[in-house]
XYZ file of C-alpha atoms in Angstrom:
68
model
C -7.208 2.294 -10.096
C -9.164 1.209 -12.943
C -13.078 0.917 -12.400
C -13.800 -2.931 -11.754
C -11.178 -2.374 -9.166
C -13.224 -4.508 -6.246
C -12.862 -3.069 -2.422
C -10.898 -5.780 -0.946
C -7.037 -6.226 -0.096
C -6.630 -8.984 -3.176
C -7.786 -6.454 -5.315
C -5.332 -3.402 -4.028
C -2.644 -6.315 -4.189
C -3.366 -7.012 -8.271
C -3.345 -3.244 -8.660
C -0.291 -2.658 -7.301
C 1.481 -5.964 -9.299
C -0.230 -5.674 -12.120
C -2.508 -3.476 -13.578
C -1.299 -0.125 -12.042
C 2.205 1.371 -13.685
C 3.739 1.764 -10.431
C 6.193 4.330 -9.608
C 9.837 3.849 -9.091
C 9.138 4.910 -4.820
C 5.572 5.226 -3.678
C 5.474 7.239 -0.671
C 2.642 6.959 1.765
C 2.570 10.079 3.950
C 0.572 10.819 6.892
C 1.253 7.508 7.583
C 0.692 8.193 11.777
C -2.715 9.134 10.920
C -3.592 6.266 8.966
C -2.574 3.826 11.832
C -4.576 5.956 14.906
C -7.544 6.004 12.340
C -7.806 2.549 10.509
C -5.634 -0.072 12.956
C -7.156 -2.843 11.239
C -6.498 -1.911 7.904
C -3.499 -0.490 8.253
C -2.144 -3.590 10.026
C -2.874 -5.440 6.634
C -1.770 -2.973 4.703
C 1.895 -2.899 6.289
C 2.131 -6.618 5.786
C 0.812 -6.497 1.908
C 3.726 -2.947 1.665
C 6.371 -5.658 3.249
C 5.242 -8.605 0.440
C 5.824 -5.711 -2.499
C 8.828 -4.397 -1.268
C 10.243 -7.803 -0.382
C 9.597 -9.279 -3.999
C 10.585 -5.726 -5.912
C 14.241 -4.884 -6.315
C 13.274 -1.819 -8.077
C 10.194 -0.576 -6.814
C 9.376 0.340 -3.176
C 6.709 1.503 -0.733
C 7.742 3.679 1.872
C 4.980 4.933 4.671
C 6.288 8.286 6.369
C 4.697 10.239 9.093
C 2.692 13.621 9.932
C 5.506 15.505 9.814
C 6.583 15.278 6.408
């Protein structure tokens, strides 16, 4: 992400709809790990994966587990 990328979850939501060139699947492994270690965050981030993917026909996030 570019450098005046800020640390909150409006700012990873802008990235991810416009200013990063995202990929056609993004695939979030270790995704088990994430959850045990960060529930908070990753409790956001699920909902802000479920926005993208419901407003992009072409584009999707995908979260996958430890055993990849």
């Amino acid at each position: 992400f570019p450098e005046f990328y800020g640390n909150n979850w409006d700012a990873f939501w802008n990235s991810i709809t416009g200013i990063a060139e995202m990929p056609k699947v993004l695939t979030l492994t270790n995704w088990d790990t994430f959850e045990n270690t960060f529930e908070k965050e990753s409790k956001i981030m699920k909902e802000i994966i479920a926005d993208y993917n419901n407003q992009n026909a072409e584009k999707t996030i995908k979260t996958v587990g430890n055993n990849v």
